[in-house]
mmCIF file of C-alpha atoms in Angstrom:
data_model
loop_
_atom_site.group_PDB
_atom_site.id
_atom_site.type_symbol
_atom_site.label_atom_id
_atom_site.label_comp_id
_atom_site.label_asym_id
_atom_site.label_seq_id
_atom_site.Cartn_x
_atom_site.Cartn_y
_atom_site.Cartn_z
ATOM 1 C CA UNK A 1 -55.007 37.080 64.580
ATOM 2 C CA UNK A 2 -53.345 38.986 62.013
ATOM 3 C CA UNK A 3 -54.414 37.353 58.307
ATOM 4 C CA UNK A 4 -52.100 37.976 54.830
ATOM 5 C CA UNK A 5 -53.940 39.123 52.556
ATOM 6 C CA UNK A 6 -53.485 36.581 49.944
ATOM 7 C CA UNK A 7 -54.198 33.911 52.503
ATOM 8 C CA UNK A 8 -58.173 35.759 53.305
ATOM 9 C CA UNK A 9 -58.416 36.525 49.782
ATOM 10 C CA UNK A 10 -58.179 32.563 49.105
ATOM 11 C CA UNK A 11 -60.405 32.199 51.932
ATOM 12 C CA UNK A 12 -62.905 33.965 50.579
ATOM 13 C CA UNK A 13 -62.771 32.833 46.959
ATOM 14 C CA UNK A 14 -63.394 29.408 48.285
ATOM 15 C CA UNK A 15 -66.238 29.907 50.431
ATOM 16 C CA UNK A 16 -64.376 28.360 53.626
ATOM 17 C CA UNK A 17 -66.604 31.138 55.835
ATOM 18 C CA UNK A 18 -65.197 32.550 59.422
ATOM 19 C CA UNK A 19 -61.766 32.542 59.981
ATOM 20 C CA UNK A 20 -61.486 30.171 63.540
ATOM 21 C CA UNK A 21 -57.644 30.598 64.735
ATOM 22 C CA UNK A 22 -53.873 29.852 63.419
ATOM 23 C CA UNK A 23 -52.113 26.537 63.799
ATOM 24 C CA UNK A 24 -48.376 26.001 62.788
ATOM 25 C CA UNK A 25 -46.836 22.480 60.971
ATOM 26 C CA UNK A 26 -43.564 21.918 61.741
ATOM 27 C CA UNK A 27 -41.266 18.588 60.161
ATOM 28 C CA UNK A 28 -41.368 17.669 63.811
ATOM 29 C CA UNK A 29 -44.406 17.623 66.707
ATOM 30 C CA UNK A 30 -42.181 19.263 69.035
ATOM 31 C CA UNK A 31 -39.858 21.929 67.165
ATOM 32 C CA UNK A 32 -39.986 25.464 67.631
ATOM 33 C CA UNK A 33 -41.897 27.468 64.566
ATOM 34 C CA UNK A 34 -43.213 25.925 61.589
ATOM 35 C CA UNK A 35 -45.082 27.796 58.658
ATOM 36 C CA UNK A 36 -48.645 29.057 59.689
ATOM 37 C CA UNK A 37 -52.177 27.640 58.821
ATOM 38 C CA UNK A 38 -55.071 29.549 58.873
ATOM 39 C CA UNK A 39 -57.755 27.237 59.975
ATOM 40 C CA UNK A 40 -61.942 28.524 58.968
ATOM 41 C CA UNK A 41 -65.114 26.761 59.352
ATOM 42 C CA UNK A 42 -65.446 24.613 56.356
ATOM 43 C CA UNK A 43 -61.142 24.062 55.745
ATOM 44 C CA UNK A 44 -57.725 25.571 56.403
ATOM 45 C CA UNK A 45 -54.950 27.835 54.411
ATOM 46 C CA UNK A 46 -52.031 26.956 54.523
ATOM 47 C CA UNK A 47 -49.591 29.674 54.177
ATOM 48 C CA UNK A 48 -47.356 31.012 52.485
ATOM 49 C CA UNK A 49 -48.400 29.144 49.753
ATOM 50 C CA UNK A 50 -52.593 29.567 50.418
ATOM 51 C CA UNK A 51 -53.084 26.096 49.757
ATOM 52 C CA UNK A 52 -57.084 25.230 50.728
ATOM 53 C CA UNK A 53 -58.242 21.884 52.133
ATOM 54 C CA UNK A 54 -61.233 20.818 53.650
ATOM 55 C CA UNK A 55 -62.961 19.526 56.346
ATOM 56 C CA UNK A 56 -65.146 17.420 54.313
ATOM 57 C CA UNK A 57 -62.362 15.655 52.530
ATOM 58 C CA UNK A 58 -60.795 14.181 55.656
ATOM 59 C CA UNK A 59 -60.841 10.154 55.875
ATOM 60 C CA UNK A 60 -59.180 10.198 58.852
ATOM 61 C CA UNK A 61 -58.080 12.212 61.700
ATOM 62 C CA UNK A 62 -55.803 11.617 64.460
ATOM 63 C CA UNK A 63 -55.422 13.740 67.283
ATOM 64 C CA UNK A 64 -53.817 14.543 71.086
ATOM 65 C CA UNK A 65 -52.356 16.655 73.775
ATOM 66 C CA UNK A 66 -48.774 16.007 73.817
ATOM 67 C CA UNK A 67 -47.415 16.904 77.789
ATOM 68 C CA UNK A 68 -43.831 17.917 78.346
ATOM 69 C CA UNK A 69 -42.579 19.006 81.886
ATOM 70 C CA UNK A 70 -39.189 20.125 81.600
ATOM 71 C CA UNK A 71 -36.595 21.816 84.174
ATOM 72 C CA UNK A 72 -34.107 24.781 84.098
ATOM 73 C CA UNK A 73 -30.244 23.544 84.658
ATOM 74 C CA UNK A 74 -30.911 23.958 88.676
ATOM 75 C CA UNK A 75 -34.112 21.324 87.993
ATOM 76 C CA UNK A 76 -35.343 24.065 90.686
ATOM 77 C CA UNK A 77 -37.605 25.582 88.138
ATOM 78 C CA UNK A 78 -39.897 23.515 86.125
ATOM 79 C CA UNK A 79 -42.742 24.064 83.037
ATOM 80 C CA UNK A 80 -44.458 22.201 80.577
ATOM 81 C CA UNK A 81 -45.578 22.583 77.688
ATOM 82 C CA UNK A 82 -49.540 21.803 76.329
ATOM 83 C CA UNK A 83 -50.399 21.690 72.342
ATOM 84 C CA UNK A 84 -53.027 19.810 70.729
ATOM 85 C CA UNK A 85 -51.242 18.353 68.103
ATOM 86 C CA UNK A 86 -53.498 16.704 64.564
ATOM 87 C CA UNK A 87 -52.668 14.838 61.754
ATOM 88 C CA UNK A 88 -55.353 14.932 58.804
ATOM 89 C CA UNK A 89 -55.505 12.340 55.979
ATOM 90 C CA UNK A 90 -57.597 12.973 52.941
ATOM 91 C CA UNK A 91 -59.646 11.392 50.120
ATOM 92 C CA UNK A 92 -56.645 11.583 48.208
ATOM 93 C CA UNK A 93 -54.454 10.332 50.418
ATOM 94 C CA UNK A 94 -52.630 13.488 50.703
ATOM 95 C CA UNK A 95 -51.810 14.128 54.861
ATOM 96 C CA UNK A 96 -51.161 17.679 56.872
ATOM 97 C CA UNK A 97 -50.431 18.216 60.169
ATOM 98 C CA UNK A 98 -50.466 20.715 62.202
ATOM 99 C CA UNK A 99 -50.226 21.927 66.573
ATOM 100 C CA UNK A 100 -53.115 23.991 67.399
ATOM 101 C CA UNK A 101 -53.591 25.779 70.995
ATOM 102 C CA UNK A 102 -49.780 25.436 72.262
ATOM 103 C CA UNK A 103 -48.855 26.845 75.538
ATOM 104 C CA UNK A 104 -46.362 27.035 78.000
ATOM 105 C CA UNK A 105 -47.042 27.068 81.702
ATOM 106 C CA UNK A 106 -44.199 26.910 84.655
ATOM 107 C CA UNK A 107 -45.128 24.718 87.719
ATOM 108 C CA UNK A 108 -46.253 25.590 91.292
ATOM 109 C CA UNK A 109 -47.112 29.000 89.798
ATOM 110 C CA UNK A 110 -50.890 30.523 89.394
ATOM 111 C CA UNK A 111 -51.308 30.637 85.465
ATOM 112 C CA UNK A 112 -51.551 34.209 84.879
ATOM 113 C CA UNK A 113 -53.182 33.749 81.404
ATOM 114 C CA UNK A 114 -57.010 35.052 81.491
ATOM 115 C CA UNK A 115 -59.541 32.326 81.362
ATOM 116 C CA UNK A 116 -61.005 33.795 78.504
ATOM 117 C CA UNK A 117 -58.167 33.322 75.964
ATOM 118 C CA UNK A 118 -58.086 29.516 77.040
ATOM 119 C CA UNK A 119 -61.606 29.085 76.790
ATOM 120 C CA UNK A 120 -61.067 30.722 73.304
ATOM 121 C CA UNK A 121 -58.509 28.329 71.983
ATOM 122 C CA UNK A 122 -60.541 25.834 73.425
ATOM 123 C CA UNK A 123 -63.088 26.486 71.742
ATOM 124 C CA UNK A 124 -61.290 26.568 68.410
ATOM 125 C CA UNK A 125 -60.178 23.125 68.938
ATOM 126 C CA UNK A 126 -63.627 21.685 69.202
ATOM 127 C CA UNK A 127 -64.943 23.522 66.585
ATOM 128 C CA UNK A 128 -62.529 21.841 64.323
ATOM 129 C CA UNK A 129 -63.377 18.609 65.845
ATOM 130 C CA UNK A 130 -66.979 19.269 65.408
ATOM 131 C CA UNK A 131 -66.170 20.040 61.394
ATOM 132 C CA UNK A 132 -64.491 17.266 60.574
ATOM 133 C CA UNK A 133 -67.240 15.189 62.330
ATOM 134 C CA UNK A 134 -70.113 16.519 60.721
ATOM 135 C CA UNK A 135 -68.350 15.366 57.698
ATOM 136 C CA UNK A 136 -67.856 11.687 58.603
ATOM 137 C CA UNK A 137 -70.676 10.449 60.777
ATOM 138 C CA UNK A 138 -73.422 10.336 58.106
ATOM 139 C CA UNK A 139 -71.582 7.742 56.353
ATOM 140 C CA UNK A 140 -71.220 5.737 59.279
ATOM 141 C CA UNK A 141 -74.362 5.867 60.822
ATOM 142 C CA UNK A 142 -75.771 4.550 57.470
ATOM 143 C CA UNK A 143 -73.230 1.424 57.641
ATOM 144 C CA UNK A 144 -74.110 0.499 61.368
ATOM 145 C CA UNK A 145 -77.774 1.459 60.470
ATOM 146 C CA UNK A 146 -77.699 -1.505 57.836
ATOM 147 C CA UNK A 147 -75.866 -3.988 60.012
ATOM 148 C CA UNK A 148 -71.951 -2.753 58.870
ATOM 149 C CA UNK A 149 -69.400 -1.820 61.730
ATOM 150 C CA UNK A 150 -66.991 1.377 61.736
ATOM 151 C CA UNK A 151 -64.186 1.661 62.801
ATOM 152 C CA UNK A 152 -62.221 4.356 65.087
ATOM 153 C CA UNK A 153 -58.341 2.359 65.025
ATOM 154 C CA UNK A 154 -58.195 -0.013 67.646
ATOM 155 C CA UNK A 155 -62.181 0.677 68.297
ATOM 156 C CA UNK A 156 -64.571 -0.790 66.307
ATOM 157 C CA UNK A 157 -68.340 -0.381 66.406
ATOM 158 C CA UNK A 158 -71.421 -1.124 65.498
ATOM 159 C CA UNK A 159 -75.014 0.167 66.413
ATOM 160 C CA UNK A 160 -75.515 -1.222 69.775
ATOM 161 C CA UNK A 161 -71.786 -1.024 71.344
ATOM 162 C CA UNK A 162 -67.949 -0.419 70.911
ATOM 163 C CA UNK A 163 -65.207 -3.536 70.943
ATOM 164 C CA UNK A 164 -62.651 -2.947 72.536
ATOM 165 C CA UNK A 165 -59.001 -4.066 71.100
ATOM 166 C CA UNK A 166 -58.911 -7.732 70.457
ATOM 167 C CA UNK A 167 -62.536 -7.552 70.012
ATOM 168 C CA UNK A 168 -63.619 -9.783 73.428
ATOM 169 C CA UNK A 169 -64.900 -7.443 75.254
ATOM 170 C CA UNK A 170 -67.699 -4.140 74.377
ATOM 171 C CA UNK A 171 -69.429 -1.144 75.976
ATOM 172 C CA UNK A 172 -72.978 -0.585 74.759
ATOM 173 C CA UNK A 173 -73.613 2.761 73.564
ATOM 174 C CA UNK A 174 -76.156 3.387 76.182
ATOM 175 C CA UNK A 175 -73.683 2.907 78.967
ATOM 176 C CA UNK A 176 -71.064 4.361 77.616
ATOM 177 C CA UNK A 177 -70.334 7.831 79.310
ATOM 178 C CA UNK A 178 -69.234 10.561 77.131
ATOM 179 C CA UNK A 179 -65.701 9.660 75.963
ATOM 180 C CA UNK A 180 -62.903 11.988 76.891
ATOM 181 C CA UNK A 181 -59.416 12.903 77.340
ATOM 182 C CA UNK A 182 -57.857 12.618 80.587
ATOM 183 C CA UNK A 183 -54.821 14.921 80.454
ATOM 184 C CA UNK A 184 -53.118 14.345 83.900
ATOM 185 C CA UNK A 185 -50.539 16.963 84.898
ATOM 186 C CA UNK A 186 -48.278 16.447 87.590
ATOM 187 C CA UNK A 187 -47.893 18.169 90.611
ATOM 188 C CA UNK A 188 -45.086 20.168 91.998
ATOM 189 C CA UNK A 189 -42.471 19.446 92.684
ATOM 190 C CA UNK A 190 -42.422 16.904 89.594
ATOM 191 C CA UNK A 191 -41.127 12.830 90.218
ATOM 192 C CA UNK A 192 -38.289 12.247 88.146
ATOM 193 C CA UNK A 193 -40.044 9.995 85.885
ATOM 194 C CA UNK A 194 -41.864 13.027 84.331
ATOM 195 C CA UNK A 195 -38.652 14.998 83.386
ATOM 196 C CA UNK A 196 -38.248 15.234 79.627
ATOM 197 C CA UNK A 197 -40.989 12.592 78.850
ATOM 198 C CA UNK A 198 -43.661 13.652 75.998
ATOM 199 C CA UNK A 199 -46.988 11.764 77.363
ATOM 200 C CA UNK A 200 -49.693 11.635 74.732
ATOM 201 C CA UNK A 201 -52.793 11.461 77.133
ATOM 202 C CA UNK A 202 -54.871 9.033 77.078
ATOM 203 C CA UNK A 203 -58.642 8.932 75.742
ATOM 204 C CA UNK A 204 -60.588 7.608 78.168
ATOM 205 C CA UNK A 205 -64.114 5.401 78.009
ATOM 206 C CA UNK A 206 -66.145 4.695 80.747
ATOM 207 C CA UNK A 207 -69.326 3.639 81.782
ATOM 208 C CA UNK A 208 -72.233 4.122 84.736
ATOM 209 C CA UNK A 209 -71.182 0.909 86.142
ATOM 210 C CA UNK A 210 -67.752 1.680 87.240
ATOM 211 C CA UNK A 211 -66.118 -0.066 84.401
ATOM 212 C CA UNK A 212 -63.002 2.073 81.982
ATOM 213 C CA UNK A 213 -60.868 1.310 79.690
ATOM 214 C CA UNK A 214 -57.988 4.063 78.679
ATOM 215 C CA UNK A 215 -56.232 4.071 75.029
ATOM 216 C CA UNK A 216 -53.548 6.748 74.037
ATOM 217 C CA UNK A 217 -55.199 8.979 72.023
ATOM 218 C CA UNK A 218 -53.266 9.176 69.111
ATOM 219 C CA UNK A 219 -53.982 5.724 68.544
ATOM 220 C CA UNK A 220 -58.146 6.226 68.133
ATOM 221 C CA UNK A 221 -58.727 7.389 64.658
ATOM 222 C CA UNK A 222 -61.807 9.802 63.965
ATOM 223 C CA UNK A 223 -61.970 10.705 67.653
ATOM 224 C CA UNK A 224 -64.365 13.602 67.358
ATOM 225 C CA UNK A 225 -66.498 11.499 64.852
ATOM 226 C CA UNK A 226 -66.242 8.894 67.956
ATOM 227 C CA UNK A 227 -68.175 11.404 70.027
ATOM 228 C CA UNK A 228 -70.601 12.819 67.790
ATOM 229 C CA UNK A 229 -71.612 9.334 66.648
ATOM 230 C CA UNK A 230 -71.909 8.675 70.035
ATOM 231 C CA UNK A 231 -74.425 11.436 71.052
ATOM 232 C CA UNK A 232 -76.352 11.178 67.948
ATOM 233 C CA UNK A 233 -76.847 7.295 69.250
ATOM 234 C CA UNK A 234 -77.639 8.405 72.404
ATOM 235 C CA UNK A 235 -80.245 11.019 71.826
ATOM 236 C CA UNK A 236 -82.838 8.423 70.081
#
């Protein structure tokens, strides 16, 4: 990953630590380019400008995998598209986005890519999850630990379980199963109703009993703080 200079110099003056990989922000989720942002352990960069933000300043997070399976002019050929795709609001109500770990793969061909290099971007993507988390779950674990409730957009919880929407119905912690993503890609050759359709994949909860409940993802605010509260709950 090829850094300016003005954009590790920043870096550096601010103490953000390890560089972790490039994202891009576009004015749209699913234009080509956008400017670059370097992304570190303890913030971002965002170029040209070298504009530094930090983890610990996000409020809330939002974040996906946006799916696109599109066809050639034949519709003989087809590909989608994968990108984790974030929007970051912070204490002062300023918001960035940015699509991190964007890749295009054709269907009913072996991905040539190297496991490696996924498990590398991967990896990048949790590790920004992980940062923001550590930033936010303190907090809440003191509100649920003195009888407040936190809430994760449609999800609210407190110390012993999660509502679901509407509020009627709740998985306790200790049932709960990690929660996860379910991205679902189709198979070839691809049913019409996947042509040209973005699918935000859904975040999935379920427990030992057989019981699940699925929520788009983009909808579940704080996702990553979701999980971590979630093991630190779980590991008493």
């Amino acid at each position: 990953m090829g850094i300016p200079s003005r954009v590790s110099g920043t870096a550096a003056a601010e103490g953000l630590g390890e560089p972790l990989g490039r994202a891009v922000v576009r004015r749209a989720p699913r234009l080509l380019g956008g400017r670059p942002v370097y992304l570190y352990e303890e913030g971002f960069v965002l170029g040209p400008g070298a504009r530094v933000r930090r983890w610990a300043d996000v409020t809330h997070w939002r974040s996906t995998v946006d799916v696109i399976v599109v066809a050639n002019e034949r519709h003989d050929v087809a590909w989608y598209t994968l990108s984790h795709r974030h929007l970051l609001r912070f204490g002062d109500g300023d918001e960035q986005g940015f699509v991190l770990d964007e890749r295009q793969v054709e269907l009913g061909v072996t991905d040539a890519e190297p496991p490696e290099n996924r498990r590398m971007r991967s990896a990048v993507v949790d590790r920004v999850r992980q940062r923001v988390a550590d930033a936010q779950v303190p907090a809440m674990l003191d509100r649920i630990e003195h009888g407040g409730q936190v809430a994760f957009g449609p999800l609210t919880a407190d110390a012993d379980q999660v509502f679901l929407p509407g509020g009627r119905q709740a998985y306790r912690w200790a049932d709960l199963q990690e929660p996860r993503l379910a991205v679902e890609l189709p198979d070839f050759p691809v049913p019409a109703s996947w042509w040209l359709r973005p699918r935000d994949v859904p975040l999935s909860l379920r427990c030992g009993d057989g019981r699940h409940t699925d929520l788009p993802a983009w909808e579940v605010v704080n996702r990553g703080a979701l999980v971590a509260l979630w093991k630190r709950l779980n590991a008493r």
